[in-house]
Short mmCIF file of C-alpha atoms in Angstrom, two decimals:
data_model
loop_
_atom_site.label_atom_id
_atom_site.label_comp_id
_atom_site.label_asym_id
_atom_site.label_seq_id
_atom_site.Cartn_x
_atom_site.Cartn_y
_atom_site.Cartn_z
CA MET A 20 133.55 123.93 154.84
CA SER A 21 130.85 122.47 154.59
CA TYR A 22 126.20 123.68 153.93
CA ASN A 23 123.15 122.87 153.86
CA ILE A 24 121.96 125.51 151.92
CA LEU A 25 118.06 124.50 152.32
CA SER A 26 116.59 123.64 148.81
CA GLN A 27 114.12 126.90 147.33
CA ASP A 28 111.52 124.28 147.09
CA LEU A 29 111.71 121.97 150.21
CA LEU A 30 111.68 125.29 151.72
CA GLU A 31 108.50 126.06 150.64
CA ASP A 32 107.09 122.18 151.05
CA ASN A 33 107.88 122.11 154.95
CA SER A 34 106.96 126.67 155.37
CA HIS A 35 105.28 125.43 158.33
CA LEU A 36 108.42 124.71 160.17
CA TYR A 37 110.24 128.07 158.88
CA ARG A 38 107.12 130.34 160.94
CA HIS A 39 109.73 132.24 163.40
CA CYS A 40 111.04 132.84 160.85
CA ARG A 41 110.44 137.03 158.47
CA ARG A 42 109.48 135.93 155.79
CA PRO A 43 111.28 138.13 152.87
CA VAL A 44 114.81 136.40 154.57
CA LEU A 45 113.29 133.25 153.34
CA HIS A 46 112.48 134.24 150.00
CA TRP A 47 115.97 132.81 147.82
CA SER A 48 117.38 136.09 146.68
CA PHE A 49 117.67 136.95 150.10
CA ARG A 50 118.66 133.73 151.07
CA PHE A 51 121.76 133.40 148.35
CA PRO A 52 124.11 136.51 148.31
CA ASN A 53 124.34 135.92 151.57
CA ILE A 54 125.63 132.51 151.43
CA LEU A 55 128.10 133.56 148.75
CA LYS A 56 129.23 135.96 151.04
CA GLU A 57 129.28 132.88 153.92
CA ILE A 58 131.34 131.29 151.12
CA LYS A 59 133.80 134.11 150.07
CA HIS A 60 134.73 134.66 153.69
CA PHE A 61 136.12 131.54 154.60
CA ASP A 62 137.17 130.60 151.05
CA ALA A 63 137.66 126.76 152.17
CA ASP A 64 139.05 125.05 149.12
CA VAL A 65 136.71 122.52 149.71
CA LEU A 66 133.39 122.79 150.17
CA CYS A 67 129.90 120.54 150.44
CA LEU A 68 126.66 121.58 149.89
CA GLN A 69 123.76 119.83 150.79
CA GLU A 70 120.22 120.16 150.01
CA VAL A 71 121.31 122.00 146.81
CA GLN A 72 117.92 122.84 144.30
CA GLU A 73 119.17 121.66 140.65
CA ASP A 74 117.82 124.81 138.54
CA HIS A 75 119.43 126.87 140.54
CA TYR A 76 122.80 125.53 140.64
CA GLY A 77 122.65 125.65 137.00
CA ALA A 78 121.63 129.11 137.07
CA GLU A 79 124.02 130.76 139.73
CA ILE A 80 125.38 128.62 142.42
CA ARG A 81 127.81 127.06 139.89
CA PRO A 82 128.28 129.47 138.05
CA SER A 83 129.43 131.65 140.44
CA LEU A 84 132.00 129.08 142.96
CA GLU A 85 133.02 128.67 139.28
CA SER A 86 134.15 132.50 139.57
CA LEU A 87 135.44 132.27 142.50
CA GLY A 88 138.43 129.48 140.96
CA TYR A 89 136.19 126.49 142.20
CA HIS A 90 135.58 123.40 139.87
CA CYS A 91 132.15 122.52 141.22
CA GLU A 92 130.96 118.17 140.38
CA TYR A 93 127.02 118.16 141.37
CA LYS A 94 125.05 114.55 141.92
CA MET A 95 120.90 115.53 142.27
CA ARG A 96 118.59 113.47 144.17
CA THR A 97 116.63 110.55 142.53
CA GLY A 98 112.69 110.28 142.31
CA ARG A 99 112.77 113.23 141.20
CA LYS A 100 113.69 115.39 144.35
CA PRO A 101 114.38 118.93 143.57
CA ASP A 102 118.01 119.31 144.59
CA GLY A 103 120.96 117.10 145.43
CA CYS A 104 124.97 117.73 146.75
CA ALA A 105 127.66 119.50 145.78
CA ILE A 106 131.25 119.39 146.42
CA CYS A 107 133.00 121.66 144.52
CA PHE A 108 137.26 122.23 145.32
CA LYS A 109 140.08 125.62 144.25
CA HIS A 110 141.29 124.13 140.82
CA SER A 111 143.57 125.44 141.80
CA LYS A 112 145.37 123.59 144.84
CA PHE A 113 143.42 120.12 143.37
CA SER A 114 142.90 117.71 140.33
CA LEU A 115 140.05 115.92 139.97
CA LEU A 116 141.61 112.18 139.39
CA SER A 117 137.29 110.18 139.70
CA VAL A 118 133.74 111.29 140.42
CA ASN A 119 131.89 108.99 141.88
CA PRO A 120 128.28 109.60 143.00
CA VAL A 121 125.68 107.00 144.98
CA GLU A 122 121.91 106.04 145.21
CA PHE A 123 120.95 104.31 148.27
CA TYR A 124 117.24 104.34 145.95
CA HIS A 125 117.03 100.48 145.30
CA PRO A 126 113.68 99.39 145.28
CA ASP A 127 113.66 95.58 145.65
CA ILE A 128 114.17 96.94 149.32
CA SER A 129 112.97 98.03 152.23
CA LEU A 130 115.64 99.84 154.41
CA LEU A 131 117.22 102.17 150.60
CA ASP A 132 113.75 103.12 149.05
CA ARG A 133 114.21 106.71 150.43
CA ASP A 134 116.19 108.99 147.33
CA ASN A 135 119.34 109.97 148.99
CA VAL A 136 122.72 110.57 147.39
CA GLY A 137 125.87 110.65 148.24
CA LEU A 138 128.78 111.47 145.95
CA VAL A 139 132.69 110.82 146.12
CA LEU A 140 135.52 112.34 144.95
CA LEU A 141 139.41 111.49 144.58
CA LEU A 142 141.15 114.57 144.48
CA GLN A 143 145.06 115.50 143.69
CA PRO A 144 146.82 117.59 146.00
CA LYS A 145 148.35 120.74 143.55
CA ILE A 146 151.66 120.67 146.11
CA PRO A 147 155.30 121.76 144.48
CA CYS A 148 158.12 119.60 145.16
CA ALA A 149 156.61 117.37 147.65
CA ALA A 150 155.38 113.52 146.41
CA SER A 151 151.29 113.63 148.60
CA PRO A 152 148.79 110.77 148.23
CA ALA A 153 145.14 111.74 146.53
CA ILE A 154 142.30 112.81 149.30
CA CYS A 155 139.14 111.34 148.99
CA VAL A 156 136.28 113.54 150.24
CA ALA A 157 132.15 112.37 150.62
CA ASN A 158 129.70 114.76 150.85
CA THR A 159 126.66 113.36 151.21
CA HIS A 160 122.75 113.98 153.02
CA LEU A 161 121.64 110.84 154.86
CA LEU A 162 117.97 110.28 155.60
CA TYR A 163 115.87 113.11 157.48
CA ASN A 164 113.41 111.48 159.00
CA PRO A 165 114.64 111.28 163.43
CA ARG A 166 112.92 107.70 163.21
CA ARG A 167 114.62 105.41 160.96
CA GLY A 168 118.10 105.23 162.58
CA ASP A 169 117.36 102.07 160.34
CA ILE A 170 117.55 103.98 156.94
CA LYS A 171 120.14 106.43 158.35
CA LEU A 172 122.76 103.14 158.31
CA THR A 173 122.52 101.07 155.56
CA GLN A 174 122.33 104.13 154.23
CA LEU A 175 125.44 104.87 155.24
CA ALA A 176 126.99 101.56 155.50
CA MET A 177 126.59 102.28 151.22
CA LEU A 178 128.12 105.04 150.86
CA LEU A 179 131.59 104.02 153.30
CA ALA A 180 131.19 100.85 150.84
CA GLU A 181 131.88 103.38 148.40
CA ILE A 182 133.78 104.95 150.31
CA SER A 183 136.23 101.94 150.77
CA SER A 184 136.59 101.39 147.19
CA VAL A 185 137.92 104.70 145.96
CA ALA A 186 140.05 105.15 148.68
CA HIS A 187 141.55 101.75 148.47
CA GLN A 188 145.55 102.36 147.47
CA LYS A 189 147.31 99.18 145.24
CA ASP A 190 149.94 98.58 148.00
CA GLY A 191 146.76 97.71 151.21
CA SER A 192 146.15 100.86 152.38
CA PHE A 193 144.27 103.95 151.82
CA CYS A 194 144.41 107.53 151.37
CA PRO A 195 143.70 109.57 153.14
CA ILE A 196 139.77 109.72 153.63
CA VAL A 197 137.11 113.10 154.67
CA ILE A 198 133.61 112.77 154.66
CA ILE A 199 132.07 116.20 155.39
CA SER A 200 128.26 115.26 155.31
CA PHE A 201 124.74 116.50 156.25
CA LEU A 202 123.81 113.04 158.59
CA LEU A 203 121.53 114.12 160.88
CA PHE A 204 122.51 112.00 164.15
CA SER A 205 121.77 112.77 167.71
CA ILE A 206 123.59 109.88 169.36
CA TYR A 207 127.11 110.56 169.32
CA PRO A 208 128.22 113.78 172.14
CA LEU A 209 131.80 114.66 169.66
CA LYS A 210 131.85 116.45 166.46
CA TYR A 211 134.17 114.61 166.07
CA VAL A 212 133.31 110.50 165.17
CA PRO A 213 136.87 108.41 164.23
CA ILE A 214 135.38 105.29 161.40
CA LYS A 215 137.65 102.49 160.98
CA ILE A 216 137.95 100.16 158.01
CA SER A 217 140.28 97.00 157.71
CA GLY A 218 140.13 97.71 161.65
CA THR A 219 142.16 100.93 161.31
CA CYS A 220 141.64 104.28 162.15
CA VAL A 221 141.42 105.84 158.17
CA CYS A 222 139.12 108.81 158.35
CA ARG A 223 136.69 110.84 161.06
CA PHE A 224 133.09 112.44 160.43
CA VAL A 225 132.44 115.30 160.61
CA ILE A 226 129.14 115.94 161.74
#
């Protein structure tokens, strides 16, 4: 499950985007209980969240999700930004093998001067009496600016490089890969976009 939960600080900074909404429904005190209700309803084994505000994550989001049986990992954006990405998974279903944060900001490269981040986890399914490969799960929120597709693609290339490293197995193959992200691309009409690494389709985007 993927959910951009809209950082409250970003909402306030860009309030002009939400003038069509009634003010009471924009308050975090109203939104979070409803977000949590949705999460409980779908009861996903893996949950990827974007625009997760750090103070809300520590005080409310993580404790609430842990009470539902989730283990949570979080990567905050660079540059003193208020939010980041989180991947949460049911610890009854998976064991955590590795946590791999990705920072897209590199001040010496013009296409990498933004503070977006990604997070890549390697998870081992807990399947009794069965040998199951690890699963690579990636989450990111690429740059919002619709005019800077060049930056989005550069950020995506960095994320795919990290995924390739994490998912690569000793025999040269790749473990299953899931990318559940807020990509902000409009060039593909399909929700599922196949991605190839070394000529083999190893993962599909959920956009």
